[in-house]
Structures are given as C-alpha cells and as structure tokens.
mmCIF file of C-alpha atoms in Angstrom:
data_model
loop_
_atom_site.group_PDB
_atom_site.id
_atom_site.type_symbol
_atom_site.label_atom_id
_atom_site.label_comp_id
_atom_site.label_asym_id
_atom_site.label_seq_id
_atom_site.Cartn_x
_atom_site.Cartn_y
_atom_site.Cartn_z
ATOM 1 C CA GLY G 1 -50.941 35.707 -18.036
ATOM 2 C CA PRO G 2 -47.551 34.757 -19.514
ATOM 3 C CA VAL G 3 -47.439 31.900 -21.958
ATOM 4 C CA PRO G 4 -44.471 29.572 -21.407
ATOM 5 C CA VAL G 5 -42.800 28.626 -24.776
ATOM 6 C CA VAL G 6 -40.631 25.606 -24.064
ATOM 7 C CA VAL G 7 -37.795 25.464 -26.633
ATOM 8 C CA SER G 8 -35.153 22.529 -26.748
ATOM 9 C CA ALA G 9 -32.482 21.413 -29.043
ATOM 10 C CA ARG G 10 -29.494 19.138 -29.117
ATOM 11 C CA ASP G 11 -26.859 21.961 -28.896
ATOM 12 C CA GLU G 12 -26.725 25.789 -28.338
ATOM 13 C CA GLY G 13 -26.612 26.593 -31.944
ATOM 14 C CA ALA G 14 -29.690 24.585 -32.925
ATOM 15 C CA LEU G 15 -31.449 26.091 -29.888
ATOM 16 C CA ARG G 16 -30.823 29.725 -31.191
ATOM 17 C CA ALA G 17 -31.729 28.773 -34.750
ATOM 18 C CA LEU G 18 -34.974 27.224 -33.590
ATOM 19 C CA ALA G 19 -35.844 30.376 -31.620
ATOM 20 C CA ALA G 20 -35.092 32.475 -34.671
ATOM 21 C CA GLY G 21 -37.362 30.407 -36.825
ATOM 22 C CA LEU G 22 -40.227 30.727 -34.198
ATOM 23 C CA VAL G 23 -40.153 34.488 -34.244
ATOM 24 C CA PRO G 24 -41.979 35.074 -37.446
ATOM 25 C CA VAL G 25 -44.450 32.199 -36.570
ATOM 26 C CA ALA G 26 -45.197 33.777 -33.185
ATOM 27 C CA GLU G 27 -45.714 37.153 -34.780
ATOM 28 C CA GLU G 28 -48.172 35.801 -37.397
ATOM 29 C CA HIS G 29 -50.105 33.245 -35.345
ATOM 30 C CA GLY G 30 -49.447 34.218 -31.806
ATOM 31 C CA VAL G 31 -47.285 32.924 -28.998
ATOM 32 C CA ALA G 32 -49.963 30.481 -27.564
ATOM 33 C CA SER G 33 -50.129 28.753 -30.855
ATOM 34 C CA VAL G 34 -46.349 28.291 -30.996
ATOM 35 C CA ALA G 35 -46.353 27.116 -27.352
ATOM 36 C CA ALA G 36 -49.010 24.582 -28.094
ATOM 37 C CA GLY G 37 -47.222 23.178 -31.042
ATOM 38 C CA LEU G 38 -43.947 22.821 -29.103
ATOM 39 C CA ALA G 39 -45.538 21.032 -26.344
ATOM 40 C CA SER G 40 -45.884 17.804 -28.315
ATOM 41 C CA ARG G 41 -42.197 17.771 -29.465
ATOM 42 C CA ALA G 42 -39.307 15.699 -28.016
ATOM 43 C CA VAL G 43 -37.283 17.157 -25.222
ATOM 44 C CA PHE G 44 -33.645 17.538 -25.825
ATOM 45 C CA GLU G 45 -30.588 18.311 -23.711
ATOM 46 C CA HIS G 46 -30.403 22.197 -24.225
ATOM 47 C CA ARG G 47 -33.529 23.785 -23.195
ATOM 48 C CA ALA G 48 -35.054 27.205 -22.680
ATOM 49 C CA VAL G 49 -38.328 28.507 -21.463
ATOM 50 C CA VAL G 50 -39.480 31.860 -22.797
ATOM 51 C CA VAL G 51 -42.282 33.641 -20.760
ATOM 52 C CA ASP G 52 -42.138 37.109 -22.426
ATOM 53 C CA GLY G 53 -43.203 36.220 -25.848
ATOM 54 C CA VAL G 54 -41.551 37.404 -29.214
ATOM 55 C CA ALA G 55 -39.171 39.524 -27.344
ATOM 56 C CA GLY G 56 -37.743 36.513 -25.414
ATOM 57 C CA LEU G 57 -37.639 34.394 -28.486
ATOM 58 C CA ARG G 58 -35.544 37.140 -30.248
ATOM 59 C CA ALA G 59 -33.239 37.477 -27.196
ATOM 60 C CA LEU G 60 -32.746 33.702 -27.270
ATOM 61 C CA ALA G 61 -32.135 33.583 -30.990
ATOM 62 C CA GLY G 62 -29.306 36.234 -30.559
ATOM 63 C CA GLY G 63 -27.694 34.450 -27.842
ATOM 64 C CA GLY G 64 -28.653 37.037 -25.244
ATOM 65 C CA GLU G 65 -30.814 36.894 -22.059
ATOM 66 C CA SER G 66 -34.025 38.607 -21.063
ATOM 67 C CA PRO G 67 -36.012 38.888 -17.831
ATOM 68 C CA GLY G 68 -38.482 36.166 -19.132
ATOM 69 C CA LEU G 69 -35.936 33.530 -20.204
ATOM 70 C CA VAL G 70 -34.907 30.498 -18.182
ATOM 71 C CA ARG G 71 -32.237 28.341 -19.664
ATOM 72 C CA GLY G 72 -30.768 25.013 -18.697
ATOM 73 C CA VAL G 73 -28.574 22.077 -19.989
ATOM 74 C CA ALA G 74 -29.242 18.550 -18.769
ATOM 75 C CA SER G 75 -26.693 15.796 -19.001
ATOM 76 C CA GLN G 76 -29.583 13.487 -19.885
ATOM 77 C CA VAL G 77 -33.310 13.734 -20.441
ATOM 78 C CA ALA G 78 -35.233 12.608 -17.453
ATOM 79 C CA ARG G 79 -38.383 10.722 -17.963
ATOM 80 C CA PRO G 80 -41.124 10.707 -15.348
ATOM 81 C CA VAL G 81 -42.683 8.056 -13.177
ATOM 82 C CA LEU G 82 -46.477 7.956 -13.159
ATOM 83 C CA VAL G 83 -48.015 7.175 -9.761
ATOM 84 C CA PHE G 84 -51.571 6.115 -9.450
ATOM 85 C CA PRO G 85 -53.705 6.426 -6.254
ATOM 86 C CA GLY G 86 -56.377 4.133 -4.720
ATOM 87 C CA GLN G 87 -59.813 5.071 -3.576
ATOM 88 C CA GLY G 88 -60.193 8.279 -1.975
ATOM 89 C CA SER G 89 -58.710 10.321 -4.809
ATOM 90 C CA GLN G 90 -62.154 10.806 -6.464
ATOM 91 C CA TRP G 91 -63.622 14.260 -6.733
ATOM 92 C CA ALA G 92 -66.724 15.908 -8.225
ATOM 93 C CA GLY G 93 -66.264 16.618 -11.836
ATOM 94 C CA MET G 94 -63.163 14.574 -12.460
ATOM 95 C CA GLY G 95 -62.438 13.819 -16.129
ATOM 96 C CA ALA G 96 -65.685 15.562 -17.249
ATOM 97 C CA ARG G 97 -63.901 18.363 -19.075
ATOM 98 C CA LEU G 98 -61.412 16.045 -20.704
ATOM 99 C CA LEU G 99 -64.165 13.799 -21.796
ATOM 100 C CA ALA G 100 -65.620 16.846 -23.658
ATOM 101 C CA GLU G 101 -62.466 18.351 -24.932
ATOM 102 C CA CYS G 102 -59.823 15.610 -25.388
ATOM 103 C CA PRO G 103 -60.782 12.806 -27.911
ATOM 104 C CA VAL G 104 -57.746 10.593 -26.923
ATOM 105 C CA PHE G 105 -58.872 10.608 -23.218
ATOM 106 C CA ALA G 106 -62.534 10.029 -24.156
ATOM 107 C CA GLU G 107 -61.810 7.129 -26.582
ATOM 108 C CA ARG G 108 -59.511 5.343 -23.999
ATOM 109 C CA VAL G 109 -62.214 5.793 -21.199
ATOM 110 C CA ALA G 110 -64.812 4.540 -23.542
ATOM 111 C CA GLU G 111 -62.633 1.497 -24.173
ATOM 112 C CA CYS G 112 -62.309 0.936 -20.549
ATOM 113 C CA ALA G 113 -65.931 1.322 -19.978
ATOM 114 C CA GLY G 114 -66.655 -1.384 -22.608
ATOM 115 C CA ALA G 115 -64.149 -3.794 -20.964
ATOM 116 C CA LEU G 116 -65.847 -3.124 -17.465
ATOM 117 C CA GLY G 117 -69.279 -3.636 -18.875
ATOM 118 C CA ARG G 118 -68.613 -7.476 -18.994
ATOM 119 C CA PHE G 119 -68.500 -7.674 -15.241
ATOM 120 C CA VAL G 120 -70.179 -4.632 -13.530
ATOM 121 C CA ASP G 121 -73.352 -2.567 -14.395
ATOM 122 C CA VAL G 122 -71.489 0.922 -14.013
ATOM 123 C CA ASP G 123 -72.010 3.729 -16.647
ATOM 124 C CA VAL G 124 -68.445 5.087 -16.356
ATOM 125 C CA VAL G 125 -68.959 8.028 -18.680
ATOM 126 C CA GLY G 126 -72.373 8.751 -17.180
ATOM 127 C CA VAL G 127 -70.739 8.819 -13.599
ATOM 128 C CA LEU G 128 -67.979 11.156 -14.706
ATOM 129 C CA ARG G 129 -70.367 13.558 -16.422
ATOM 130 C CA SER G 130 -72.783 13.670 -13.606
ATOM 131 C CA GLY G 131 -70.571 15.651 -11.328
ATOM 132 C CA VAL G 132 -71.487 13.505 -8.393
ATOM 133 C CA VAL G 133 -68.732 12.103 -6.277
ATOM 134 C CA PRO G 134 -68.929 8.338 -6.344
ATOM 135 C CA GLU G 135 -68.417 6.621 -3.038
ATOM 136 C CA ARG G 136 -69.426 2.965 -3.286
ATOM 137 C CA ALA G 137 -66.402 0.658 -3.921
ATOM 138 C CA GLU G 138 -68.167 -1.165 -6.779
ATOM 139 C CA VAL G 139 -68.710 2.146 -8.537
ATOM 140 C CA VAL G 140 -65.814 4.407 -7.585
ATOM 141 C CA GLN G 141 -62.980 1.804 -8.147
ATOM 142 C CA PRO G 142 -63.820 0.975 -11.684
ATOM 143 C CA VAL G 143 -64.482 4.677 -12.511
ATOM 144 C CA LEU G 144 -61.079 5.818 -10.981
ATOM 145 C CA TRP G 145 -59.330 2.834 -12.814
ATOM 146 C CA ALA G 146 -60.791 4.074 -16.125
ATOM 147 C CA VAL G 147 -59.731 7.586 -15.522
ATOM 148 C CA MET G 148 -56.211 6.612 -14.655
ATOM 149 C CA VAL G 149 -55.818 4.498 -17.685
ATOM 150 C CA GLY G 150 -57.379 7.378 -19.791
ATOM 151 C CA LEU G 151 -54.983 9.903 -18.274
ATOM 152 C CA ALA G 152 -51.902 7.894 -18.976
ATOM 153 C CA GLU G 153 -52.974 7.482 -22.562
ATOM 154 C CA THR G 154 -53.382 11.317 -22.752
ATOM 155 C CA TRP G 155 -49.947 11.903 -21.390
ATOM 156 C CA ARG G 156 -48.423 9.551 -23.958
ATOM 157 C CA TRP G 157 -50.330 11.357 -26.765
ATOM 158 C CA LEU G 158 -48.739 14.512 -25.493
ATOM 159 C CA GLY G 159 -45.340 12.866 -25.671
ATOM 160 C CA VAL G 160 -44.857 11.964 -22.129
ATOM 161 C CA GLU G 161 -43.591 8.388 -21.978
ATOM 162 C CA PRO G 162 -42.943 7.177 -18.348
ATOM 163 C CA ALA G 163 -39.963 5.368 -17.279
ATOM 164 C CA ALA G 164 -41.978 3.497 -14.794
ATOM 165 C CA VAL G 165 -45.434 3.299 -13.420
ATOM 166 C CA ILE G 166 -46.448 2.341 -9.814
ATOM 167 C CA GLY G 167 -49.747 2.385 -7.877
ATOM 168 C CA HIS G 168 -51.975 1.347 -4.907
ATOM 169 C CA SER G 169 -55.101 -0.550 -4.982
ATOM 170 C CA GLN G 170 -56.989 0.072 -8.237
ATOM 171 C CA GLY G 171 -54.121 2.301 -9.091
ATOM 172 C CA GLU G 172 -51.884 -0.723 -9.015
ATOM 173 C CA ILE G 173 -54.144 -2.450 -11.534
ATOM 174 C CA ALA G 174 -54.047 0.785 -13.693
ATOM 175 C CA ALA G 175 -50.234 0.759 -13.638
ATOM 176 C CA ALA G 176 -50.259 -2.924 -14.683
ATOM 177 C CA VAL G 177 -52.487 -2.104 -17.672
ATOM 178 C CA VAL G 178 -50.281 0.999 -18.580
ATOM 179 C CA SER G 179 -47.081 -0.965 -18.436
ATOM 180 C CA GLY G 180 -48.569 -3.747 -20.545
ATOM 181 C CA ALA G 181 -48.269 -6.337 -17.820
ATOM 182 C CA LEU G 182 -52.095 -6.841 -17.957
ATOM 183 C CA SER G 183 -54.279 -6.359 -21.098
ATOM 184 C CA LEU G 184 -57.027 -3.862 -20.904
ATOM 185 C CA ALA G 185 -59.609 -6.784 -20.639
ATOM 186 C CA ASP G 186 -57.725 -8.541 -17.761
ATOM 187 C CA GLY G 187 -57.296 -5.274 -15.863
ATOM 188 C CA ALA G 188 -60.907 -4.499 -16.217
ATOM 189 C CA ALA G 189 -61.795 -8.018 -14.868
ATOM 190 C CA VAL G 190 -59.516 -7.685 -11.876
ATOM 191 C CA VAL G 191 -60.689 -4.195 -10.946
ATOM 192 C CA ALA G 192 -64.362 -5.009 -11.468
ATOM 193 C CA LEU G 193 -64.579 -8.287 -9.615
ATOM 194 C CA ARG G 194 -62.305 -7.043 -6.757
ATOM 195 C CA SER G 195 -64.469 -3.912 -6.253
ATOM 196 C CA ARG G 196 -67.641 -5.919 -6.384
ATOM 197 C CA ALA G 197 -66.340 -8.367 -3.727
ATOM 198 C CA LEU G 198 -65.426 -5.268 -1.466
ATOM 199 C CA GLY G 199 -68.889 -3.787 -2.175
ATOM 200 C CA ALA G 200 -70.540 -7.077 -0.934
ATOM 201 C CA LEU G 201 -68.589 -6.815 2.206
ATOM 202 C CA SER G 202 -69.496 -3.059 2.946
ATOM 203 C CA GLY G 203 -71.227 -2.598 6.228
ATOM 204 C CA SER G 204 -70.487 -6.202 7.447
ATOM 205 C CA GLY G 205 -66.950 -5.933 8.394
ATOM 206 C CA ALA G 206 -63.798 -3.985 8.133
ATOM 207 C CA MET G 207 -60.348 -4.113 6.205
ATOM 208 C CA ALA G 208 -56.976 -3.920 8.069
ATOM 209 C CA SER G 209 -53.418 -4.189 7.294
ATOM 210 C CA ILE G 210 -51.486 -6.017 10.022
ATOM 211 C CA ALA G 211 -47.673 -6.143 9.980
ATOM 212 C CA ALA G 212 -47.130 -9.308 11.666
ATOM 213 C CA PRO G 213 -46.375 -12.967 10.861
ATOM 214 C CA ALA G 214 -49.254 -15.190 9.592
ATOM 215 C CA GLU G 215 -49.164 -17.333 12.730
ATOM 216 C CA GLN G 216 -49.471 -14.312 15.025
ATOM 217 C CA VAL G 217 -52.467 -13.058 12.881
ATOM 218 C CA ASP G 218 -54.187 -16.413 12.994
ATOM 219 C CA ASP G 219 -53.834 -16.378 16.704
ATOM 220 C CA LEU G 220 -55.271 -12.861 17.044
ATOM 221 C CA LEU G 221 -58.316 -13.788 14.829
ATOM 222 C CA SER G 222 -58.946 -17.176 16.588
ATOM 223 C CA ARG G 223 -61.224 -15.373 19.224
ATOM 224 C CA TYR G 224 -63.553 -14.241 16.357
#
C-alpha cells in the first residue's frame, strides 16, 4: 500500500527545499527508506504528508499539489500524552514481536525484569514470548508494567517525547517511572509487592470502590 512520507520544516521554503533534496534519495533507495529515515526527525510547524511517492515529493518541491499530498501549518507543535492502562489490557502475543525486532524495547523490558526479580518469581520475557495470556494478578501486573515502561522508552527512541503521562493501577506506577517520579527499582517494588498482595487475596474476597465518606463506609462494613 501507500507509504506515508512525513516532511516538516520551519517555513514553506525550507519544506520545498527538503522535498527537492529527498527526490533523488527516494529514486535511489526507495520511498520506504526515506519515510523510515524521516520518522525519527523533529516535527516542525510546516508539515506535509506525501503518499504517492516520488511524484508527490516533486509536486511538493515545486510548490504544487498532487492527489497524494496533505499539507498543514500548526501554530505550535503539539506533544502527546501517554495514557497507561491497568489489568485487563493484556493480550496473547503482546510485546513478543517487539522483543524480537526492537533492541530498545527488549533492553528496557530486560531492565524491568531484572528490577522485578528482587521481589517476584516471574519470567517477564518468557511470559511475553509464550503467547499465553497471563491472568493471575501477581503475574500479569508486573508483566504489563514492564511492557508499558518498555513501550514508553521505544516511543522516546522514535522521537516522541510526551508532554505528560497518566495511568490507572499498574499503569499509574508505569507513568510514575516514565515521568521520573519513581526510579525503575522503586516502581518495580511497588508493582511487584502490590500485585503479590492482590494475588494472596484472590478467591477470598472482592475489591470495590465506594464513593462515600469514610464514616459511612465504616458503618456499612460493620456488619461483616
């Protein structure tokens, strides 16, 4: 299918000049190679996305338009917010391909696994490569946390620096690590010990969130 080539520069003239310089590179090495190289560059105010290859780059260089060209100017460069989920977001095969193909992701997950190893007997990398969906809290929560921290590192390696991070449950712990509020070792301790405590309660009780004052909750619980 079409390969999107994302071109950006500080002004219109620089955008056209960049597109002109990319034409011979795309002709020699292919559009996909050019697109991959541009993916790690900074994003500036003037932007264009070419989806019809060399022809689109030529049109952009000449200041013209083509059916496969989308252009835009932003008053400021927006930065994304990373949102990390809690338990239930796991799926079979998550992270397995990235472990095999992305060294940055694999290295960060290995660091998370090493930090977790002080507290829980969970083979994080083995679980991810197994293709089996983890369900027990003391397994799935540390594994999900490691995947989220690894993904954030991968996004940063690709040039995506978040403006903010937020999360729920172990995702909140991942967000704290990604933001620097917690060290990797401290984040591993929190997620591992927390998940171990939840695992110990499994089958013997339930968890609930009650939107009521503490005094009212105490009264509700008194019968138990």
